[in-house]
CSV table of C-alpha atoms and ligand atoms in Angstrom, one decimal:
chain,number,residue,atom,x,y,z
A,1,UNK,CA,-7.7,-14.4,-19.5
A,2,UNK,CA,-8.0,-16.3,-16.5
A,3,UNK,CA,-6.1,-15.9,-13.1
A,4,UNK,CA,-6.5,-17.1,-9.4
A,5,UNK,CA,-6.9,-14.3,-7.2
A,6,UNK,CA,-6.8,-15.5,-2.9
A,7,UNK,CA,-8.7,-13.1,-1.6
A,8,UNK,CA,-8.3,-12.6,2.1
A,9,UNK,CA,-10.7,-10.6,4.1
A,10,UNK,CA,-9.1,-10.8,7.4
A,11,UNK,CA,-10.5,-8.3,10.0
A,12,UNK,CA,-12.3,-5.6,11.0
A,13,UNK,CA,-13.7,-3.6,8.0
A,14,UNK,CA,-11.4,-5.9,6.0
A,15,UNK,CA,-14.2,-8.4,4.9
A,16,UNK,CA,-16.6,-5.5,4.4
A,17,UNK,CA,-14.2,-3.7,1.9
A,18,UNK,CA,-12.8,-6.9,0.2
A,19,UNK,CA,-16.6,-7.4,-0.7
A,20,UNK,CA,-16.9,-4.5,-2.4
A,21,UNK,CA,-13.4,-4.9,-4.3
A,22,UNK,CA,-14.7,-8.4,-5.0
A,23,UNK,CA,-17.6,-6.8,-6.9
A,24,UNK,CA,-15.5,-4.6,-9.3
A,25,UNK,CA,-13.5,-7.5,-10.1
A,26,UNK,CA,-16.2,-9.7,-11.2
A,27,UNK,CA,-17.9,-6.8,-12.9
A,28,UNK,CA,-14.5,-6.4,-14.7
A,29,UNK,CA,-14.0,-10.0,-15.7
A,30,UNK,CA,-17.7,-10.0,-17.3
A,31,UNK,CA,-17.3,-7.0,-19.1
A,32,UNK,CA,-14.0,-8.0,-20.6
A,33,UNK,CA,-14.7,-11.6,-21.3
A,34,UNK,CA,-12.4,-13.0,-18.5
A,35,UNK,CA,-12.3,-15.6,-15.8
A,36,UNK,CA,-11.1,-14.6,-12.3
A,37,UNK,CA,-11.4,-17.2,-9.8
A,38,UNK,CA,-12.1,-15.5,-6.4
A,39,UNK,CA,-10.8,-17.9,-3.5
A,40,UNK,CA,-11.5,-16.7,-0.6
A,41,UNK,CA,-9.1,-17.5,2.8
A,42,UNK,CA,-9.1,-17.2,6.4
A,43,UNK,CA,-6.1,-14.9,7.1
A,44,UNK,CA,-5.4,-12.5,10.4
A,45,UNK,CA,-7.3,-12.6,13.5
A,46,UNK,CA,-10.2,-13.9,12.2
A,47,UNK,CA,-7.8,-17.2,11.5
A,48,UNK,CA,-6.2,-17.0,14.9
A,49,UNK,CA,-10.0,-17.4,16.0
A,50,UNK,CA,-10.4,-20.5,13.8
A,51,UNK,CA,-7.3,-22.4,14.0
A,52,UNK,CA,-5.0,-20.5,16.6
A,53,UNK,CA,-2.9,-19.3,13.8
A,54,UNK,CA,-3.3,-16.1,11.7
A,55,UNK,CA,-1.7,-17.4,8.4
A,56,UNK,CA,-2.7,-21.2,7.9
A,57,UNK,CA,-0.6,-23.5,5.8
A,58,UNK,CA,-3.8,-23.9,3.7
A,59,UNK,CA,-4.0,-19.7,3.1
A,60,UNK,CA,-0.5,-19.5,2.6
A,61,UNK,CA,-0.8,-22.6,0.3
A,62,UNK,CA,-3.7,-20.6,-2.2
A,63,UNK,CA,-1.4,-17.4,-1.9
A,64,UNK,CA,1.6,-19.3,-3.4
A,65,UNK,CA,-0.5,-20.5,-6.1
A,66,UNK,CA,-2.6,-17.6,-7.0
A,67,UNK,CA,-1.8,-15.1,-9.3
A,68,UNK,CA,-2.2,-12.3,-7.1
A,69,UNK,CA,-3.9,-12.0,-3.4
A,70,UNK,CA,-6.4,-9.1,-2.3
A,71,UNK,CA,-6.4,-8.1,1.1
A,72,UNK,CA,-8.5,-5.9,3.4
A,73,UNK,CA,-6.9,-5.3,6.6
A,74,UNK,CA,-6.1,-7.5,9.8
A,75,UNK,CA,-6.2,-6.9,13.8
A,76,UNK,CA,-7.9,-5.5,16.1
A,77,UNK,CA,-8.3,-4.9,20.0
A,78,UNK,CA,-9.6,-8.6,20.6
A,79,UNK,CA,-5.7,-9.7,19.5
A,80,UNK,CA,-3.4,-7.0,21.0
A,81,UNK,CA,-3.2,-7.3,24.2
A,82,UNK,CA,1.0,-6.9,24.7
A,83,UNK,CA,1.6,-10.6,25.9
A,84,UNK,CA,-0.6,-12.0,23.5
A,85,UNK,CA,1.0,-15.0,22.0
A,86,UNK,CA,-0.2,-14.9,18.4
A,87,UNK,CA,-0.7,-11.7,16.5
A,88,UNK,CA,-2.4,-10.9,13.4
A,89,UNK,CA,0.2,-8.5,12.6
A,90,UNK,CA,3.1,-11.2,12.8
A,91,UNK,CA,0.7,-13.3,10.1
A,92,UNK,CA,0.8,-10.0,7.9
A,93,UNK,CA,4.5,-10.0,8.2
A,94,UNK,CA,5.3,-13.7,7.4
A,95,UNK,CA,2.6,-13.3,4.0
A,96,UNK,CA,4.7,-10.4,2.8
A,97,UNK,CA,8.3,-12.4,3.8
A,98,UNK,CA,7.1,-15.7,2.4
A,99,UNK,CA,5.5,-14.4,-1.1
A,100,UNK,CA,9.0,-12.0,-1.2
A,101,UNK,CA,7.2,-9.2,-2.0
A,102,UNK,CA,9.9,-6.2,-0.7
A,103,UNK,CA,8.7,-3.5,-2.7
A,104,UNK,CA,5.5,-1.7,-1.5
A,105,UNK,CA,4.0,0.8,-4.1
A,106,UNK,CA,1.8,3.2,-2.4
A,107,UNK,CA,0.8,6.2,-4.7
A,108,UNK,CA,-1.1,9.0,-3.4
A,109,UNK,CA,-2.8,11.3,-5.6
A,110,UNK,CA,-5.1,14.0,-4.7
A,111,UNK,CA,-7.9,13.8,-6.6
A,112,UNK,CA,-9.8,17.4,-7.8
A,113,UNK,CA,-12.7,16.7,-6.3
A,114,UNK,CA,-11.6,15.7,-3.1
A,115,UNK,CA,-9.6,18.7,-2.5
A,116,UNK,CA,-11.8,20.1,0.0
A,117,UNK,CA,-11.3,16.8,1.6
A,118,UNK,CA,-7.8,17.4,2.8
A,119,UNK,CA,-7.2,19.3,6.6
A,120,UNK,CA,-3.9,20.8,4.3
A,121,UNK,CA,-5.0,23.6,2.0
A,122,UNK,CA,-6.3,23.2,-1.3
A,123,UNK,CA,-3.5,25.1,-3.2
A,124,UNK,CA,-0.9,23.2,-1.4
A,125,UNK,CA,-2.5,20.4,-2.4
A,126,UNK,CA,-3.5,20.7,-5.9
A,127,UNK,CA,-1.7,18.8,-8.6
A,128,UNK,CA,0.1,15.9,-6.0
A,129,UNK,CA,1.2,13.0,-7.5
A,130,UNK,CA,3.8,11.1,-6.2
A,131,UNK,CA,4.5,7.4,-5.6
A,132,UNK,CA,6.0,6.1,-2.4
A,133,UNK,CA,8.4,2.7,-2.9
A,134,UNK,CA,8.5,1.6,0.5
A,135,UNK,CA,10.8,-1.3,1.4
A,136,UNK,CA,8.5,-4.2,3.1
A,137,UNK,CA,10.3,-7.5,4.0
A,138,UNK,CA,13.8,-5.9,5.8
A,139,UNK,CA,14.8,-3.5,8.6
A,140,UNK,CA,13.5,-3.2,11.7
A,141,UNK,CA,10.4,-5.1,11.2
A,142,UNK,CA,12.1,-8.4,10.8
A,143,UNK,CA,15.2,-7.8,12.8
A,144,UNK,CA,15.5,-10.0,16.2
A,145,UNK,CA,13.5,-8.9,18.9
A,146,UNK,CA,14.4,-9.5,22.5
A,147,UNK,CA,12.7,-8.6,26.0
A,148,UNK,CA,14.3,-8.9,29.5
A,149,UNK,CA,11.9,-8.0,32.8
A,150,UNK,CA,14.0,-4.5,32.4
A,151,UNK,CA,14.6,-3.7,28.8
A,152,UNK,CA,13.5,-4.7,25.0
A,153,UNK,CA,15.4,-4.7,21.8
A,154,UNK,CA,14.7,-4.6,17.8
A,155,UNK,CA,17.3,-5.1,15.4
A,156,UNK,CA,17.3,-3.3,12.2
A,157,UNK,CA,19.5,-4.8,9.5
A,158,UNK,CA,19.8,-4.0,6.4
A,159,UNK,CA,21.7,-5.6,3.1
A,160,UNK,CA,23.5,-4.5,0.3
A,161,UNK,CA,21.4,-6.6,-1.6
A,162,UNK,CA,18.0,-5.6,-0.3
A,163,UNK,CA,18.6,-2.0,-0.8
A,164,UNK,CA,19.6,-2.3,-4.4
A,165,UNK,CA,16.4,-4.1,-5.6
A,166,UNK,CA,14.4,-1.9,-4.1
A,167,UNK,CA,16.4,1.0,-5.1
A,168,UNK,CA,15.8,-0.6,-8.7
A,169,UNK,CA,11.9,-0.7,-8.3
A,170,UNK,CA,12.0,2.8,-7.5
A,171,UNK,CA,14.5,3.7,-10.3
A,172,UNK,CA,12.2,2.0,-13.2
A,173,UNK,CA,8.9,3.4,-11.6
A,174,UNK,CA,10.8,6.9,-11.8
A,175,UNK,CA,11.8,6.3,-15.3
A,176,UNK,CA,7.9,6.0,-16.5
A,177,UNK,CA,7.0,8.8,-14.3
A,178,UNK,CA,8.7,12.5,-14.2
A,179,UNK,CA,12.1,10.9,-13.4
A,180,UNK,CA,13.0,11.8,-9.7
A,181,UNK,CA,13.9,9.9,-7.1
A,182,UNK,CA,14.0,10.9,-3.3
A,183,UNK,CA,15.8,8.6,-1.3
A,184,UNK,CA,14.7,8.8,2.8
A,185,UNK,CA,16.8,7.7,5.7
A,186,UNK,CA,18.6,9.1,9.0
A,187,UNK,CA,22.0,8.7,7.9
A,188,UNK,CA,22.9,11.3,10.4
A,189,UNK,CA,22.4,8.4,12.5
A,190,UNK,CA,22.1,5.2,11.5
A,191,UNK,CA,24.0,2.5,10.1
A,192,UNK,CA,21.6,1.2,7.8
A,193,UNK,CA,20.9,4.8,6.6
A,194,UNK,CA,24.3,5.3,5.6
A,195,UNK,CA,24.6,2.3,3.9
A,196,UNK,CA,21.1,3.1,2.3
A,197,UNK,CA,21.9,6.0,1.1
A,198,UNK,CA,25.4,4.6,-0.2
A,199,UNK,CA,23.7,1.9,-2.4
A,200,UNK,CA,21.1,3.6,-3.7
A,201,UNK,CA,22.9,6.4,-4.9
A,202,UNK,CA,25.4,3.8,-7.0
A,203,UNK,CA,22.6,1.9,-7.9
A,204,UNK,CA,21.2,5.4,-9.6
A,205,UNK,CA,23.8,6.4,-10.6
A,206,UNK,CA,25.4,3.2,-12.2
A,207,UNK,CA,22.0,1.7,-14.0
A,208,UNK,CA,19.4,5.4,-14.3
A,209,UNK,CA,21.9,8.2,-15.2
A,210,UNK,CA,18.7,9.5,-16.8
A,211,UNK,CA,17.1,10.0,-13.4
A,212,UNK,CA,17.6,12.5,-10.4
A,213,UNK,CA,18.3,11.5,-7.5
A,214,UNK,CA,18.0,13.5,-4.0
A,215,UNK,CA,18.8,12.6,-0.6
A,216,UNK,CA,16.5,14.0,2.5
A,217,UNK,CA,16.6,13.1,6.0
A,218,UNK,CA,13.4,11.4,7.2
A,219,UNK,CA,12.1,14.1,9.4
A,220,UNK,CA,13.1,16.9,6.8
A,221,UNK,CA,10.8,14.5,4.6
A,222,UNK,CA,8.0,14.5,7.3
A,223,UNK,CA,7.8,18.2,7.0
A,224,UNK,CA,8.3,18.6,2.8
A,225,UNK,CA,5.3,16.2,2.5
A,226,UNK,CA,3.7,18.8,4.3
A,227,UNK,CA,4.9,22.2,2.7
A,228,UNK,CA,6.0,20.9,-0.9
A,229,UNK,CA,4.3,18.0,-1.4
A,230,UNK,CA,4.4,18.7,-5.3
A,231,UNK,CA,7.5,18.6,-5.6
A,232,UNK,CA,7.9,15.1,-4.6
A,233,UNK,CA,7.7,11.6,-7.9
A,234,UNK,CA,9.1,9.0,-6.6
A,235,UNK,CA,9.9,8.4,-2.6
A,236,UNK,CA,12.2,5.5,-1.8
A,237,UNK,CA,12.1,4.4,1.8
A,238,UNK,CA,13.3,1.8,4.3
A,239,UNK,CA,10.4,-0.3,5.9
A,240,UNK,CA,9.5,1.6,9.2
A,241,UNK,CA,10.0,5.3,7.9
A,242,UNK,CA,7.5,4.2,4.7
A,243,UNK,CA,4.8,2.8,7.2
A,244,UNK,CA,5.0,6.1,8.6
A,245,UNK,CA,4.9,8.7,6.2
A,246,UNK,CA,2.7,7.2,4.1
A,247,UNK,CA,0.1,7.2,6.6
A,248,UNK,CA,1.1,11.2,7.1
A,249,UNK,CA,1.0,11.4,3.3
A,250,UNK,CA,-2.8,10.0,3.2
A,251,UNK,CA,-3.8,13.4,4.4
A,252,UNK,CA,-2.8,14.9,1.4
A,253,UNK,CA,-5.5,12.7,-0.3
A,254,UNK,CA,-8.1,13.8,2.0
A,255,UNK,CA,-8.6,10.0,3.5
A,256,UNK,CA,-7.0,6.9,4.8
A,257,UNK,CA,-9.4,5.4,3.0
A,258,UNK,CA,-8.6,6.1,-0.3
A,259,UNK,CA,-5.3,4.8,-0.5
A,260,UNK,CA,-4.5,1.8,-2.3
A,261,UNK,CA,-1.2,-0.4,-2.5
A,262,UNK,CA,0.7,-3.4,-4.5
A,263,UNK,CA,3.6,-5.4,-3.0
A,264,UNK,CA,5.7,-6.4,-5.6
A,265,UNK,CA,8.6,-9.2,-5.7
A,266,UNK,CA,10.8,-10.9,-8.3
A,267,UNK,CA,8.0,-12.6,-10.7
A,268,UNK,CA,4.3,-10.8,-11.3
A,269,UNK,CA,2.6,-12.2,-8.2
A,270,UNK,CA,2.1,-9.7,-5.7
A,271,UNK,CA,-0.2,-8.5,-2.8
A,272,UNK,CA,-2.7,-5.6,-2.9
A,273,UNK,CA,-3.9,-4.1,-0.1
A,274,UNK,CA,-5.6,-0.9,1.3
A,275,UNK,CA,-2.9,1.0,2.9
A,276,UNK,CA,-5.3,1.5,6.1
A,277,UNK,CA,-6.0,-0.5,9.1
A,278,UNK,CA,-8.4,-2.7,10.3
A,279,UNK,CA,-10.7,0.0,11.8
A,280,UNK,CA,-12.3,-1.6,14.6
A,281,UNK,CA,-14.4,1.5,15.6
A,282,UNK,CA,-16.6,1.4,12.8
A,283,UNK,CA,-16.3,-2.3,11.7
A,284,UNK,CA,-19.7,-4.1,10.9
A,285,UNK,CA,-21.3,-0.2,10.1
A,286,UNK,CA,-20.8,-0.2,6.7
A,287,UNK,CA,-19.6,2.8,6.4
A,288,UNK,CA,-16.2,2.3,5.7
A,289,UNK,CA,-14.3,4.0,2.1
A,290,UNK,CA,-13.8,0.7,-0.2
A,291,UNK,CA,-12.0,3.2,-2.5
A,292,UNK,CA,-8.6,2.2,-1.0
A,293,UNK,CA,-9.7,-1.6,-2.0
A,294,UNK,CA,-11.2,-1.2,-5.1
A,295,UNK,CA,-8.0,0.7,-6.2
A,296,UNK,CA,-5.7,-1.8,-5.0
A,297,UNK,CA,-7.9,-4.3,-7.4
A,298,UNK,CA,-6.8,-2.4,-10.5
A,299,UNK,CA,-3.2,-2.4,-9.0
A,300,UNK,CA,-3.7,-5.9,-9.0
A,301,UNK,CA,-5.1,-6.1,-12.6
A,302,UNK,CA,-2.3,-3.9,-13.7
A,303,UNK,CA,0.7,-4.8,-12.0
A,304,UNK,CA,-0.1,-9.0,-12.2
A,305,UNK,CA,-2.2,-9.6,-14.5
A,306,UNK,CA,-1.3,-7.0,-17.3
A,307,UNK,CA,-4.4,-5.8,-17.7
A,308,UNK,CA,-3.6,-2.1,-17.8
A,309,UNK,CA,-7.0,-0.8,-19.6
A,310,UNK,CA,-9.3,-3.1,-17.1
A,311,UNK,CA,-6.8,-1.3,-14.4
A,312,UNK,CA,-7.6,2.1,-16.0
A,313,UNK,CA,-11.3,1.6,-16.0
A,314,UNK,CA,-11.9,1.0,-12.6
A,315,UNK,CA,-9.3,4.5,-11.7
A,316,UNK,CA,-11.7,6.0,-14.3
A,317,UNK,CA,-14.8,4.8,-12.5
A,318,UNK,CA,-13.8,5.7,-9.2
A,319,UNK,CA,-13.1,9.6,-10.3
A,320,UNK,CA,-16.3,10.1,-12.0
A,321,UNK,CA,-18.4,8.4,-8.6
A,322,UNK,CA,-16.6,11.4,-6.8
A,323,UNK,CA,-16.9,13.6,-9.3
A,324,UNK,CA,-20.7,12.9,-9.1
A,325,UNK,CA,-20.2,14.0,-5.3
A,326,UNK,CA,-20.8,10.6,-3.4
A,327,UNK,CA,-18.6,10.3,-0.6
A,328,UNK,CA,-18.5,7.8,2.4
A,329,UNK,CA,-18.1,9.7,6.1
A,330,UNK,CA,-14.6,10.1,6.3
A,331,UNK,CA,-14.4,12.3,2.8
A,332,UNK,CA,-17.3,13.9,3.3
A,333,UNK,CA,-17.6,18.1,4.4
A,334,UNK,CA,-19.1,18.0,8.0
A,335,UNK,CA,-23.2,17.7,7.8
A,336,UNK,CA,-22.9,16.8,4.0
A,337,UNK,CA,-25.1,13.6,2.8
A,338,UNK,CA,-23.1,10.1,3.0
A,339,UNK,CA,-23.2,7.0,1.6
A,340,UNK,CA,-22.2,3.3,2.9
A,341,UNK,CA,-19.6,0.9,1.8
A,342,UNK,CA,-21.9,-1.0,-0.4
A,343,UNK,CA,-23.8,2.1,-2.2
A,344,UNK,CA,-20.3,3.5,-2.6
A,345,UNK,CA,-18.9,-0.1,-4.2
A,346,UNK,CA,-22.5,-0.2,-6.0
A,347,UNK,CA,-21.7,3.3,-7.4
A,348,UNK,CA,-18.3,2.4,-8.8
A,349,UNK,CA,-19.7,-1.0,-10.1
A,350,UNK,CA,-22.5,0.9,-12.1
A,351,UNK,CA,-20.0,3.4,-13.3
A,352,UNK,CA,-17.4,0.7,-14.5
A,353,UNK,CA,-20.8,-1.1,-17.0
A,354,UNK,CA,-21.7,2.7,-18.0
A,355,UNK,CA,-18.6,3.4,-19.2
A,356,UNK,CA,-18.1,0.2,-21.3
A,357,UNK,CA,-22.1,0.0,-22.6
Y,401,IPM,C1,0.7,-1.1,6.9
Y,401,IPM,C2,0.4,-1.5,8.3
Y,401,IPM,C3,1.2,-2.7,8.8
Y,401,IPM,C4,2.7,-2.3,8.7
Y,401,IPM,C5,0.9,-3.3,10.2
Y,401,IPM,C6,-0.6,-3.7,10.2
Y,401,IPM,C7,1.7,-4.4,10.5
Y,401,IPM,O1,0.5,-0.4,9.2
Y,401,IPM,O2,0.6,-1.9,6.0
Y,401,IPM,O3,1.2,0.1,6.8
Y,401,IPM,O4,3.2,-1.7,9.7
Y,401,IPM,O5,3.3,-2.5,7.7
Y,402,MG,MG1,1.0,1.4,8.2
C-alpha cells in the first residue's frame, strides 16, 4: 500500500527517537512490499527557533494531508521560561485540536522480561494489561486561561457531546478486550465530573450492555493503579487526570520510555506519539529508549493504515530484543551492560528482517 506519514521530530530526544521509529518503518514497508512516504516537518521548539512559531501552516498543512503523523516529543528549558510568548506545548495542543484527534490510547503492558524493571514488585506486576482512553482536545487544557498581577484562572469545560465519543472509543476498545470499563473523575467535586460520569454511564449502558462499567474517584484510581493494577482493561479519563496517571501508570512498565500512544478522531488519521517528554537531560547522548516510538509506529500501522500483521511484527520484534536482554539505561538493573538509541533501534530492525527471512 502506500500512505503519507508527516513525521515530526520536534525536540529534545524527539529527533533522536523518531530516527529510530523511522527505521522500523522503512524496514517494514520493504519487507511487505509497501511505499511509505516519510515527510519530515519542523514542529515544536525546534520550529519556534526557525520561524517564531511551533506549528507552521506548512507542518500543519502535511499533517492534514498525511495519512497519519509520527511524533517524538517537543520542549524543553530553552522555551519555558513562564512569560515566554510562544510555547512548544501550546503547538502540541493546537496539532491535536486541529487534526480532532480527542481520544488518546495509551496501553501499558508489562512485559515478562522487564519485570525486574518496575520499582513496584514483580508479583504485583505480573500479567498487567490495561488500556488507558484518555480524553485529549477538551477540559481544562483548552478552557480560557486568564492572569491578573494577583491571581490566574483555567477553565475546564466539558460537553455532553465530547464525553460521549470518547466514552464510545473506550466502550468499542473494551468490547475487543476483556470487556470492562473504568470511568475516572472527581465527581465528589466537580461539575464536569458529574456530568462525566452521567454520560458515560448512559452511553454504556444504552449502546455496550455487554460491558461493565465501574466508576472510581481519581485519587482512589491513583492508588488501585498501584495495589491492583491487574484488575484494571480499559481506563476512561478526562484530559488532565489521563496526563497524570498515565505517566504514574508507566512505572508499572518499568520505563517512561516504553510507552507508546495513538490519538484517534472521527476518520483513520491519527497522531502517534511516545507518551514521554522531551528529555532535555540526556538529549543528543543517544541513549534514550526508542521503544516508546517504535511502538507508537505499529499503532500507527495498525490503527491508520490497517496493517495489523506489519503492526504485530514490530510488537513481536520489540519483545524478543528484550527478551534477548538488551536494554537502554533507564530499563536496565543498576551496573548491568547498556545499549544506545541506535543499537537498540538497530536491534529491533534486525529482529523485524529475522523474523520475516
Ligand atoms: C503528554 C504530555 C503533554 C500533555 C504536554 C507536553 C503538553 O505531557 O502528552 O502526556 O500534557 O498532554
Ligand atoms: Mg503527560
Amino acid at each position: 500500500m502506500k500512505a503519507l506519514v508527516a513525521v515530526l521530530g520536534g525536540d529534545g530526544i524527539g529527533p533522536d527517537v523518531v530516527a529510530q521509529a523511522v527505521q522500523v518503518l522503512e524496514a517494514t514497508a520493504q519487507l511487505g512490499g509497501h511505499h511509505f512516504e516519510l515527510a519530515p516537518a519542523l514542529f515544536g521548539g525546534a520550529a519556534i527557533d526557525v520561524h517564531g512559531d511551533g506549528l507552521p501552516p506548512a507542518t500543519l498543512d502535511l499533517c492534514r494531508r498525511a495519512d497519519a503523523v509520527l511524533l517524538g516529543a517537543i520542549g524543553g528549558p530553552k522555551w519555558s521560561a513562564p512569560d515566554a510568548k510562544v510555547r512548544p506545548e501550546t503547538a502540541l495542543l493546537a496539532l491535536r485540536r486541529e487534526l480532532g484527534v480527542f481520544a488518546n490510547l495509551r496501553p501499558v503492558a508489562v512485559h515478562p522480561a522487564l519485570r525486574d524493571a518496575s520499582p513496584i514488585r514483580p508479583e504485583v506486576i505480573d500479567g498487567v494489561d490495561f488500556v488507558f482512553v484518555r480524553e485529549l482536545t477538551g477540559g481544562i487544557y483548552f478552557g480560557e486561561k486568564r492572569r491578573t498581577a494577583t491571581d490566574a484562572t483555567d477553565v475546564c469545560t466539558y460537553s455532553v457531546a465530547e464525553i460521549e465519543r470518547v466514552t464510545r472509543v473506550a466502550g468499542q476498545l473494551a468490547r475487543a478486550r476483556r470487556k470492562r470499563v473504568t470511568s475516572i473523575d472527581k465527581s465528589n467535586v466537580l461539575e464536569t465530573s458529574r456530568l462525566w460520569r452521567t454520560v458515560a454511564g448512559r452511553v454504556i449502558a444504552a449502546e455496550f450492555p455487554d460491558v461493565a462499567l465501574e466508576h472510581m474517584l481519581v485519587d482512589a484510581a491513583a492508588m488501585h493503579l498501584i495495589r491492583r493494577p491487574r484488575d484494571f482493561d480499559v481506563l476512561l479519563t478526562e484530559n488532565m487526570f489521563g496526563d497524570i496517571l498515565t505517566d504514574e501508570a508507566s512505572m508499572l512498565a518499568g520505563s517512561l520510555g516504553v510507552l507508546p500512544s495513538a490519538s484517534l478522531g472521527e476518520g483513520r488519521r491519527g497522531l502517534y506519539e511516545p507518551i514521554h517528554g522531551s528529555a532535555p537531560d540526556i538529549a543528543g547522548r543517544g541513549i534514550a529508549n526508542p521503544i516508546g516510538t517504535i511502538l507508537s509506529a505499529a499503532l500507527l500501522l495498525r490503527h491508520s493504515l490497517g496493517l495489523e500483521r506489519e503492526a504485530l511484527a514490530i510488537e513481536t520484534a520489540v519483545g524478543r530484543v528484550l527478551d534477548a536482554g538488551a536494554r537502554t539505561a533507564d530499563i536496565a538493573a543498576p551496573g548491568a551492560k547498556t545499549v544506545g538509541t541506535g543499537e537498540m533501534g538497530a536491534a529491533i530492525v534486525a529482529a523485524l528482517r529475522h523474523a520475516s527471512s
